[in-house]
Amino acid sequence: MAATRMSRFTMSRGKVGQGLLGAAGGLGLAALWIGSSALAIGHSSGAEGPAILGVVIFMTGLVGMITVGILGLPWPYSIAVAVLTVLMVMPLAFYGDAVLDRRGEQVTAVVSELRVSVSQPSGTTSHVCGVRLPDGTEADVVGSRCDEDSRIGDRLTVYQDPEGRVTARREVQMTAGQLSWLVGACVAGLVTLGARIGVHVGRHRHRTVRDER
């Protein structure tokens, strides 16, 4: 009886240790994700840095799903990896909106150019208004009141970043608070998923050792 209790205690302690190790791995991955995202956004003069980082995150998610399959983990783990990958890319897409929500100023801009943009490969067309901001700089905006009825000289209210790090936009789709919640959810998801994988791997190893005996 005492030996059985000791074996269960050892197994439970091993699960806790594996879970903590997995959680630490998830936390490290979250720190790497946040750090690389901040570096890409802070040192990119355009959309190239975030776009490349987004591709890297998607590829990492794909590798994660393959790894889940190789480890023989249940299919919900693959779904969790896919969902987290999408959530991790979203802050890159809405970073500019969050910046404008936090420190942006609403200013009146004058339409100085009109053109039609075609997205590839979908072929979707959208109307782009080139506007002149109050400080004399030029910017492209897409959104409401920028359509085939727009005319040069029209006045539009846009969000402008006083520091000039984010291009002006017609509207903000995600607030800074919402972005913070999304980042927090990603971090929590990575830590939880790491802990669960650690426990699963530890349980599998315990079963293998027990079968060998």
PDB file of N, CA, C and O in Angstrom, residues 147-211:
ATOM      1  N   ASP A 147     -15.337  56.623 -52.089  1.00  0.00           N
ATOM      2  CA  ASP A 147     -15.915  55.717 -53.073  1.00  0.00           C
ATOM      3  C   ASP A 147     -15.971  56.402 -54.428  1.00  0.00           C
ATOM      4  O   ASP A 147     -15.323  57.435 -54.645  1.00  0.00           O
ATOM      5  N   GLU A 148     -16.757  55.836 -55.321  1.00  0.00           N
ATOM      6  CA  GLU A 148     -16.812  56.411 -56.667  1.00  0.00           C
ATOM      7  C   GLU A 148     -17.438  57.803 -56.703  1.00  0.00           C
ATOM      8  O   GLU A 148     -17.294  58.534 -57.697  1.00  0.00           O
ATOM      9  N   ASP A 149     -18.128  58.186 -55.635  1.00  0.00           N
ATOM     10  CA  ASP A 149     -18.747  59.518 -55.593  1.00  0.00           C
ATOM     11  C   ASP A 149     -17.818  60.577 -55.017  1.00  0.00           C
ATOM     12  O   ASP A 149     -18.173  61.761 -54.971  1.00  0.00           O
ATOM     13  N   SER A 150     -16.652  60.174 -54.533  1.00  0.00           N
ATOM     14  CA  SER A 150     -15.711  61.131 -53.944  1.00  0.00           C
ATOM     15  C   SER A 150     -15.133  62.027 -55.037  1.00  0.00           C
ATOM     16  O   SER A 150     -14.987  61.620 -56.193  1.00  0.00           O
ATOM     17  N   ARG A 151     -14.796  63.234 -54.668  1.00  0.00           N
ATOM     18  CA  ARG A 151     -14.246  64.198 -55.602  1.00  0.00           C
ATOM     19  C   ARG A 151     -13.026  64.880 -54.982  1.00  0.00           C
ATOM     20  O   ARG A 151     -12.937  65.024 -53.759  1.00  0.00           O
ATOM     21  N   ILE A 152     -12.099  65.281 -55.851  1.00  0.00           N
ATOM     22  CA  ILE A 152     -10.940  66.030 -55.362  1.00  0.00           C
ATOM     23  C   ILE A 152     -11.421  67.343 -54.742  1.00  0.00           C
ATOM     24  O   ILE A 152     -12.229  68.064 -55.332  1.00  0.00           O
ATOM     25  N   GLY A 153     -10.929  67.637 -53.567  1.00  0.00           N
ATOM     26  CA  GLY A 153     -11.359  68.827 -52.839  1.00  0.00           C
ATOM     27  C   GLY A 153     -12.315  68.502 -51.700  1.00  0.00           C
ATOM     28  O   GLY A 153     -12.554  69.357 -50.837  1.00  0.00           O
ATOM     29  N   ASP A 154     -12.875  67.287 -51.691  1.00  0.00           N
ATOM     30  CA  ASP A 154     -13.748  66.882 -50.582  1.00  0.00           C
ATOM     31  C   ASP A 154     -12.951  66.875 -49.279  1.00  0.00           C
ATOM     32  O   ASP A 154     -11.749  66.605 -49.252  1.00  0.00           O
ATOM     33  N   ARG A 155     -13.657  67.131 -48.195  1.00  0.00           N
ATOM     34  CA  ARG A 155     -13.026  67.120 -46.876  1.00  0.00           C
ATOM     35  C   ARG A 155     -13.440  65.864 -46.120  1.00  0.00           C
ATOM     36  O   ARG A 155     -14.624  65.527 -46.080  1.00  0.00           O
ATOM     37  N   LEU A 156     -12.435  65.198 -45.518  1.00  0.00           N
ATOM     38  CA  LEU A 156     -12.680  63.984 -44.760  1.00  0.00           C
ATOM     39  C   LEU A 156     -12.084  64.126 -43.364  1.00  0.00           C
ATOM     40  O   LEU A 156     -11.035  64.756 -43.183  1.00  0.00           O
ATOM     41  N   THR A 157     -12.756  63.552 -42.393  1.00  0.00           N
ATOM     42  CA  THR A 157     -12.217  63.500 -41.041  1.00  0.00           C
ATOM     43  C   THR A 157     -11.450  62.192 -40.877  1.00  0.00           C
ATOM     44  O   THR A 157     -11.990  61.110 -41.093  1.00  0.00           O
ATOM     45  N   VAL A 158     -10.165  62.313 -40.531  1.00  0.00           N
ATOM     46  CA  VAL A 158      -9.322  61.126 -40.412  1.00  0.00           C
ATOM     47  C   VAL A 158      -8.590  61.150 -39.068  1.00  0.00           C
ATOM     48  O   VAL A 158      -8.482  62.192 -38.412  1.00  0.00           O
ATOM     49  N   TYR A 159      -8.098  59.977 -38.680  1.00  0.00           N
ATOM     50  CA  TYR A 159      -7.250  59.854 -37.494  1.00  0.00           C
ATOM     51  C   TYR A 159      -5.798  60.005 -37.924  1.00  0.00           C
ATOM     52  O   TYR A 159      -5.332  59.314 -38.822  1.00  0.00           O
ATOM     53  N   GLN A 160      -5.063  60.902 -37.260  1.00  0.00           N
ATOM     54  CA  GLN A 160      -3.664  61.143 -37.591  1.00  0.00           C
ATOM     55  C   GLN A 160      -2.792  60.917 -36.360  1.00  0.00           C
ATOM     56  O   GLN A 160      -3.151  61.327 -35.248  1.00  0.00           O
ATOM     57  N   ASP A 161      -1.657  60.251 -36.562  1.00  0.00           N
ATOM     58  CA  ASP A 161      -0.711  60.030 -35.479  1.00  0.00           C
ATOM     59  C   ASP A 161       0.210  61.241 -35.371  1.00  0.00           C
ATOM     60  O   ASP A 161       0.947  61.530 -36.314  1.00  0.00           O
ATOM     61  N   PRO A 162       0.206  61.959 -34.240  1.00  0.00           N
ATOM     62  CA  PRO A 162       1.060  63.155 -34.108  1.00  0.00           C
ATOM     63  C   PRO A 162       2.543  62.845 -34.284  1.00  0.00           C
ATOM     64  O   PRO A 162       3.312  63.702 -34.701  1.00  0.00           O
ATOM     65  N   GLU A 163       2.953  61.607 -33.959  1.00  0.00           N
ATOM     66  CA  GLU A 163       4.358  61.232 -34.083  1.00  0.00           C
ATOM     67  C   GLU A 163       4.702  60.709 -35.473  1.00  0.00           C
ATOM     68  O   GLU A 163       5.865  60.447 -35.768  1.00  0.00           O
ATOM     69  N   GLY A 164       3.693  60.500 -36.305  1.00  0.00           N
ATOM     70  CA  GLY A 164       3.911  60.082 -37.674  1.00  0.00           C
ATOM     71  C   GLY A 164       4.379  58.648 -37.854  1.00  0.00           C
ATOM     72  O   GLY A 164       4.872  58.276 -38.926  1.00  0.00           O
ATOM     73  N   ARG A 165       4.215  57.792 -36.833  1.00  0.00           N
ATOM     74  CA  ARG A 165       4.672  56.401 -36.930  1.00  0.00           C
ATOM     75  C   ARG A 165       3.628  55.502 -37.594  1.00  0.00           C
ATOM     76  O   ARG A 165       3.951  54.407 -38.044  1.00  0.00           O
ATOM     77  N   VAL A 166       2.371  55.950 -37.619  1.00  0.00           N
ATOM     78  CA  VAL A 166       1.285  55.177 -38.212  1.00  0.00           C
ATOM     79  C   VAL A 166       0.584  56.051 -39.232  1.00  0.00           C
ATOM     80  O   VAL A 166       0.336  57.232 -38.984  1.00  0.00           O
ATOM     81  N   THR A 167       0.269  55.491 -40.385  1.00  0.00           N
ATOM     82  CA  THR A 167      -0.409  56.262 -41.421  1.00  0.00           C
ATOM     83  C   THR A 167      -1.827  56.620 -40.997  1.00  0.00           C
ATOM     84  O   THR A 167      -2.456  55.908 -40.201  1.00  0.00           O
ATOM     85  N   ALA A 168      -2.322  57.724 -41.524  1.00  0.00           N
ATOM     86  CA  ALA A 168      -3.662  58.186 -41.183  1.00  0.00           C
ATOM     87  C   ALA A 168      -4.721  57.190 -41.671  1.00  0.00           C
ATOM     88  O   ALA A 168      -4.537  56.529 -42.692  1.00  0.00           O
ATOM     89  N   ARG A 169      -5.827  57.121 -40.932  1.00  0.00           N
ATOM     90  CA  ARG A 169      -6.903  56.198 -41.292  1.00  0.00           C
ATOM     91  C   ARG A 169      -8.245  56.876 -41.070  1.00  0.00           C
ATOM     92  O   ARG A 169      -8.386  57.781 -40.253  1.00  0.00           O
ATOM     93  N   ARG A 170      -9.221  56.371 -41.837  1.00  0.00           N
ATOM     94  CA  ARG A 170     -10.563  56.926 -41.733  1.00  0.00           C
ATOM     95  C   ARG A 170     -11.242  56.525 -40.441  1.00  0.00           C
ATOM     96  O   ARG A 170     -11.973  57.297 -39.841  1.00  0.00           O
ATOM     97  N   GLU A 171     -10.977  55.299 -39.973  1.00  0.00           N
ATOM     98  CA  GLU A 171     -11.660  54.799 -38.793  1.00  0.00           C
ATOM     99  C   GLU A 171     -10.772  53.804 -38.051  1.00  0.00           C
ATOM    100  O   GLU A 171      -9.847  53.237 -38.621  1.00  0.00           O
ATOM    101  N   VAL A 172     -11.067  53.626 -36.771  1.00  0.00           N
ATOM    102  CA  VAL A 172     -10.326  52.694 -35.927  1.00  0.00           C
ATOM    103  C   VAL A 172     -11.194  51.462 -35.690  1.00  0.00           C
ATOM    104  O   VAL A 172     -12.311  51.570 -35.191  1.00  0.00           O
ATOM    105  N   GLN A 173     -10.670  50.303 -36.086  1.00  0.00           N
ATOM    106  CA  GLN A 173     -11.436  49.068 -35.963  1.00  0.00           C
ATOM    107  C   GLN A 173     -11.157  48.309 -34.676  1.00  0.00           C
ATOM    108  O   GLN A 173     -11.955  47.470 -34.264  1.00  0.00           O
ATOM    109  N   MET A 174     -10.017  48.546 -34.037  1.00  0.00           N
ATOM    110  CA  MET A 174      -9.701  47.893 -32.763  1.00  0.00           C
ATOM    111  C   MET A 174      -9.053  48.903 -31.826  1.00  0.00           C
ATOM    112  O   MET A 174      -8.088  49.571 -32.198  1.00  0.00           O
ATOM    113  N   THR A 175      -9.576  49.014 -30.617  1.00  0.00           N
ATOM    114  CA  THR A 175      -9.033  49.960 -29.656  1.00  0.00           C
ATOM    115  C   THR A 175      -7.789  49.389 -28.982  1.00  0.00           C
ATOM    116  O   THR A 175      -7.510  48.189 -29.054  1.00  0.00           O
ATOM    117  N   ALA A 176      -7.054  50.264 -28.287  1.00  0.00           N
ATOM    118  CA  ALA A 176      -5.853  49.818 -27.582  1.00  0.00           C
ATOM    119  C   ALA A 176      -6.210  48.830 -26.477  1.00  0.00           C
ATOM    120  O   ALA A 176      -5.482  47.868 -26.231  1.00  0.00           O
ATOM    121  N   GLY A 177      -7.342  49.054 -25.807  1.00  0.00           N
ATOM    122  CA  GLY A 177      -7.778  48.138 -24.762  1.00  0.00           C
ATOM    123  C   GLY A 177      -8.095  46.755 -25.305  1.00  0.00           C
ATOM    124  O   GLY A 177      -7.727  45.739 -24.706  1.00  0.00           O
ATOM    125  N   GLN A 178      -8.776  46.710 -26.432  1.00  0.00           N
ATOM    126  CA  GLN A 178      -9.101  45.426 -27.055  1.00  0.00           C
ATOM    127  C   GLN A 178      -7.831  44.694 -27.487  1.00  0.00           C
ATOM    128  O   GLN A 178      -7.733  43.472 -27.362  1.00  0.00           O
ATOM    129  N   LEU A 179      -6.848  45.435 -27.989  1.00  0.00           N
ATOM    130  CA  LEU A 179      -5.594  44.814 -28.407  1.00  0.00           C
ATOM    131  C   LEU A 179      -4.858  44.227 -27.200  1.00  0.00           C
ATOM    132  O   LEU A 179      -4.280  43.137 -27.280  1.00  0.00           O
ATOM    133  N   SER A 180      -4.896  44.949 -26.077  1.00  0.00           N
ATOM    134  CA  SER A 180      -4.246  44.449 -24.860  1.00  0.00           C
ATOM    135  C   SER A 180      -4.891  43.155 -24.392  1.00  0.00           C
ATOM    136  O   SER A 180      -4.202  42.207 -23.987  1.00  0.00           O
ATOM    137  N   TRP A 181      -6.229  43.098 -24.443  1.00  0.00           N
ATOM    138  CA  TRP A 181      -6.933  41.874 -24.066  1.00  0.00           C
ATOM    139  C   TRP A 181      -6.555  40.725 -25.005  1.00  0.00           C
ATOM    140  O   TRP A 181      -6.391  39.573 -24.572  1.00  0.00           O
ATOM    141  N   LEU A 182      -6.410  41.018 -26.283  1.00  0.00           N
ATOM    142  CA  LEU A 182      -6.058  39.985 -27.259  1.00  0.00           C
ATOM    143  C   LEU A 182      -4.655  39.445 -26.998  1.00  0.00           C
ATOM    144  O   LEU A 182      -4.428  38.228 -27.027  1.00  0.00           O
ATOM    145  N   VAL A 183      -3.712  40.349 -26.728  1.00  0.00           N
ATOM    146  CA  VAL A 183      -2.349  39.918 -26.419  1.00  0.00           C
ATOM    147  C   VAL A 183      -2.332  39.075 -25.150  1.00  0.00           C
ATOM    148  O   VAL A 183      -1.665  38.032 -25.079  1.00  0.00           O
ATOM    149  N   GLY A 184      -3.087  39.524 -24.128  1.00  0.00           N
ATOM    150  CA  GLY A 184      -3.166  38.757 -22.890  1.00  0.00           C
ATOM    151  C   GLY A 184      -3.749  37.374 -23.101  1.00  0.00           C
ATOM    152  O   GLY A 184      -3.287  36.390 -22.513  1.00  0.00           O
ATOM    153  N   ALA A 185      -4.763  37.287 -23.961  1.00  0.00           N
ATOM    154  CA  ALA A 185      -5.381  35.987 -24.256  1.00  0.00           C
ATOM    155  C   ALA A 185      -4.385  35.076 -24.963  1.00  0.00           C
ATOM    156  O   ALA A 185      -4.334  33.864 -24.696  1.00  0.00           O
ATOM    157  N   CYS A 186      -3.571  35.640 -25.857  1.00  0.00           N
ATOM    158  CA  CYS A 186      -2.558  34.831 -26.549  1.00  0.00           C
ATOM    159  C   CYS A 186      -1.522  34.293 -25.567  1.00  0.00           C
ATOM    160  O   CYS A 186      -1.144  33.122 -25.624  1.00  0.00           O
ATOM    161  N   VAL A 187      -1.059  35.158 -24.666  1.00  0.00           N
ATOM    162  CA  VAL A 187      -0.064  34.729 -23.681  1.00  0.00           C
ATOM    163  C   VAL A 187      -0.634  33.634 -22.786  1.00  0.00           C
ATOM    164  O   VAL A 187       0.008  32.600 -22.538  1.00  0.00           O
ATOM    165  N   ALA A 188      -1.864  33.847 -22.294  1.00  0.00           N
ATOM    166  CA  ALA A 188      -2.500  32.838 -21.449  1.00  0.00           C
ATOM    167  C   ALA A 188      -2.694  31.527 -22.204  1.00  0.00           C
ATOM    168  O   ALA A 188      -2.501  30.437 -21.649  1.00  0.00           O
ATOM    169  N   GLY A 189      -3.064  31.635 -23.479  1.00  0.00           N
ATOM    170  CA  GLY A 189      -3.258  30.439 -24.289  1.00  0.00           C
ATOM    171  C   GLY A 189      -1.961  29.671 -24.495  1.00  0.00           C
ATOM    172  O   GLY A 189      -1.940  28.441 -24.411  1.00  0.00           O
ATOM    173  N   LEU A 190      -0.863  30.391 -24.742  1.00  0.00           N
ATOM    174  CA  LEU A 190       0.430  29.733 -24.938  1.00  0.00           C
ATOM    175  C   LEU A 190       0.900  29.031 -23.671  1.00  0.00           C
ATOM    176  O   LEU A 190       1.406  27.906 -23.710  1.00  0.00           O
ATOM    177  N   VAL A 191       0.724  29.705 -22.524  1.00  0.00           N
ATOM    178  CA  VAL A 191       1.142  29.108 -21.251  1.00  0.00           C
ATOM    179  C   VAL A 191       0.294  27.877 -20.937  1.00  0.00           C
ATOM    180  O   VAL A 191       0.816  26.825 -20.545  1.00  0.00           O
ATOM    181  N   THR A 192      -1.028  27.997 -21.124  1.00  0.00           N
ATOM    182  CA  THR A 192      -1.917  26.868 -20.842  1.00  0.00           C
ATOM    183  C   THR A 192      -1.637  25.694 -21.770  1.00  0.00           C
ATOM    184  O   THR A 192      -1.571  24.538 -21.327  1.00  0.00           O
ATOM    185  N   LEU A 193      -1.475  25.986 -23.052  1.00  0.00           N
ATOM    186  CA  LEU A 193      -1.204  24.917 -24.014  1.00  0.00           C
ATOM    187  C   LEU A 193       0.129  24.240 -23.704  1.00  0.00           C
ATOM    188  O   LEU A 193       0.241  23.007 -23.776  1.00  0.00           O
ATOM    189  N   GLY A 194       1.137  25.046 -23.351  1.00  0.00           N
ATOM    190  CA  GLY A 194       2.425  24.465 -22.996  1.00  0.00           C
ATOM    191  C   GLY A 194       2.326  23.554 -21.786  1.00  0.00           C
ATOM    192  O   GLY A 194       2.919  22.467 -21.760  1.00  0.00           O
ATOM    193  N   ALA A 195       1.567  23.991 -20.778  1.00  0.00           N
ATOM    194  CA  ALA A 195       1.391  23.173 -19.580  1.00  0.00           C
ATOM    195  C   ALA A 195       0.668  21.873 -19.898  1.00  0.00           C
ATOM    196  O   ALA A 195       1.049  20.797 -19.413  1.00  0.00           O
ATOM    197  N   ARG A 196      -0.369  21.950 -20.710  1.00  0.00           N
ATOM    198  CA  ARG A 196      -1.115  20.742 -21.072  1.00  0.00           C
ATOM    199  C   ARG A 196      -0.261  19.760 -21.856  1.00  0.00           C
ATOM    200  O   ARG A 196      -0.313  18.551 -21.638  1.00  0.00           O
ATOM    201  N   ILE A 197       0.545  20.282 -22.784  1.00  0.00           N
ATOM    202  CA  ILE A 197       1.431  19.404 -23.553  1.00  0.00           C
ATOM    203  C   ILE A 197       2.461  18.759 -22.633  1.00  0.00           C
ATOM    204  O   ILE A 197       2.782  17.571 -22.758  1.00  0.00           O
ATOM    205  N   GLY A 198       2.991  19.563 -21.678  1.00  0.00           N
ATOM    206  CA  GLY A 198       3.951  19.013 -20.734  1.00  0.00           C
ATOM    207  C   GLY A 198       3.366  17.876 -19.914  1.00  0.00           C
ATOM    208  O   GLY A 198       4.004  16.834 -19.725  1.00  0.00           O
ATOM    209  N   VAL A 199       2.141  18.052 -19.421  1.00  0.00           N
ATOM    210  CA  VAL A 199       1.478  17.004 -18.643  1.00  0.00           C
ATOM    211  C   VAL A 199       1.234  15.776 -19.505  1.00  0.00           C
ATOM    212  O   VAL A 199       1.437  14.632 -19.062  1.00  0.00           O
ATOM    213  N   HIS A 200       0.796  15.996 -20.739  1.00  0.00           N
ATOM    214  CA  HIS A 200       0.516  14.867 -21.628  1.00  0.00           C
ATOM    215  C   HIS A 200       1.787  14.071 -21.921  1.00  0.00           C
ATOM    216  O   HIS A 200       1.786  12.830 -21.874  1.00  0.00           O
ATOM    217  N   VAL A 201       2.884  14.779 -22.209  1.00  0.00           N
ATOM    218  CA  VAL A 201       4.145  14.099 -22.494  1.00  0.00           C
ATOM    219  C   VAL A 201       4.635  13.353 -21.259  1.00  0.00           C
ATOM    220  O   VAL A 201       5.115  12.216 -21.338  1.00  0.00           O
ATOM    221  N   GLY A 202       4.503  13.979 -20.078  1.00  0.00           N
ATOM    222  CA  GLY A 202       4.911  13.316 -18.851  1.00  0.00           C
ATOM    223  C   GLY A 202       4.104  12.065 -18.576  1.00  0.00           C
ATOM    224  O   GLY A 202       4.651  11.032 -18.162  1.00  0.00           O
ATOM    225  N   ARG A 203       2.806  12.120 -18.813  1.00  0.00           N
ATOM    226  CA  ARG A 203       1.955  10.945 -18.612  1.00  0.00           C
ATOM    227  C   ARG A 203       2.331   9.828 -19.580  1.00  0.00           C
ATOM    228  O   ARG A 203       2.362   8.653 -19.215  1.00  0.00           O
ATOM    229  N   HIS A 204       2.633  10.203 -20.825  1.00  0.00           N
ATOM    230  CA  HIS A 204       3.008   9.211 -21.821  1.00  0.00           C
ATOM    231  C   HIS A 204       4.317   8.530 -21.437  1.00  0.00           C
ATOM    232  O   HIS A 204       4.467   7.306 -21.574  1.00  0.00           O
ATOM    233  N   ARG A 205       5.279   9.310 -20.947  1.00  0.00           N
ATOM    234  CA  ARG A 205       6.550   8.730 -20.535  1.00  0.00           C
ATOM    235  C   ARG A 205       6.357   7.785 -19.353  1.00  0.00           C
ATOM    236  O   ARG A 205       6.998   6.728 -19.277  1.00  0.00           O
ATOM    237  N   HIS A 206       5.486   8.177 -18.405  1.00  0.00           N
ATOM    238  CA  HIS A 206       5.243   7.319 -17.238  1.00  0.00           C
ATOM    239  C   HIS A 206       4.644   5.985 -17.666  1.00  0.00           C
ATOM    240  O   HIS A 206       5.031   4.924 -17.162  1.00  0.00           O
ATOM    241  N   ARG A 207       3.709   6.033 -18.616  1.00  0.00           N
ATOM    242  CA  ARG A 207       3.102   4.796 -19.101  1.00  0.00           C
ATOM    243  C   ARG A 207       4.130   3.923 -19.807  1.00  0.00           C
ATOM    244  O   ARG A 207       4.119   2.695 -19.669  1.00  0.00           O
ATOM    245  N   THR A 208       5.044   4.565 -20.562  1.00  0.00           N
ATOM    246  CA  THR A 208       6.062   3.793 -21.271  1.00  0.00           C
ATOM    247  C   THR A 208       6.980   3.085 -20.292  1.00  0.00           C
ATOM    248  O   THR A 208       7.322   1.910 -20.456  1.00  0.00           O
ATOM    249  N   VAL A 209       7.402   3.814 -19.224  1.00  0.00           N
ATOM    250  CA  VAL A 209       8.271   3.208 -18.210  1.00  0.00           C
ATOM    251  C   VAL A 209       7.555   2.076 -17.484  1.00  0.00           C
ATOM    252  O   VAL A 209       8.118   1.023 -17.220  1.00  0.00           O
ATOM    253  N   ARG A 210       6.267   2.292 -17.177  1.00  0.00           N
ATOM    254  CA  ARG A 210       5.499   1.262 -16.468  1.00  0.00           C
ATOM    255  C   ARG A 210       5.337   0.017 -17.320  1.00  0.00           C
ATOM    256  O   ARG A 210       5.433  -1.107 -16.819  1.00  0.00           O
ATOM    257  N   ASP A 211       5.107   0.211 -18.641  1.00  0.00           N
ATOM    258  CA  ASP A 211       4.951  -0.952 -19.529  1.00  0.00           C
ATOM    259  C   ASP A 211       6.249  -1.723 -19.661  1.00  0.00           C
ATOM    260  O   ASP A 211       6.239  -2.962 -19.797  1.00  0.00           O
TER     261      ASP A 211
END
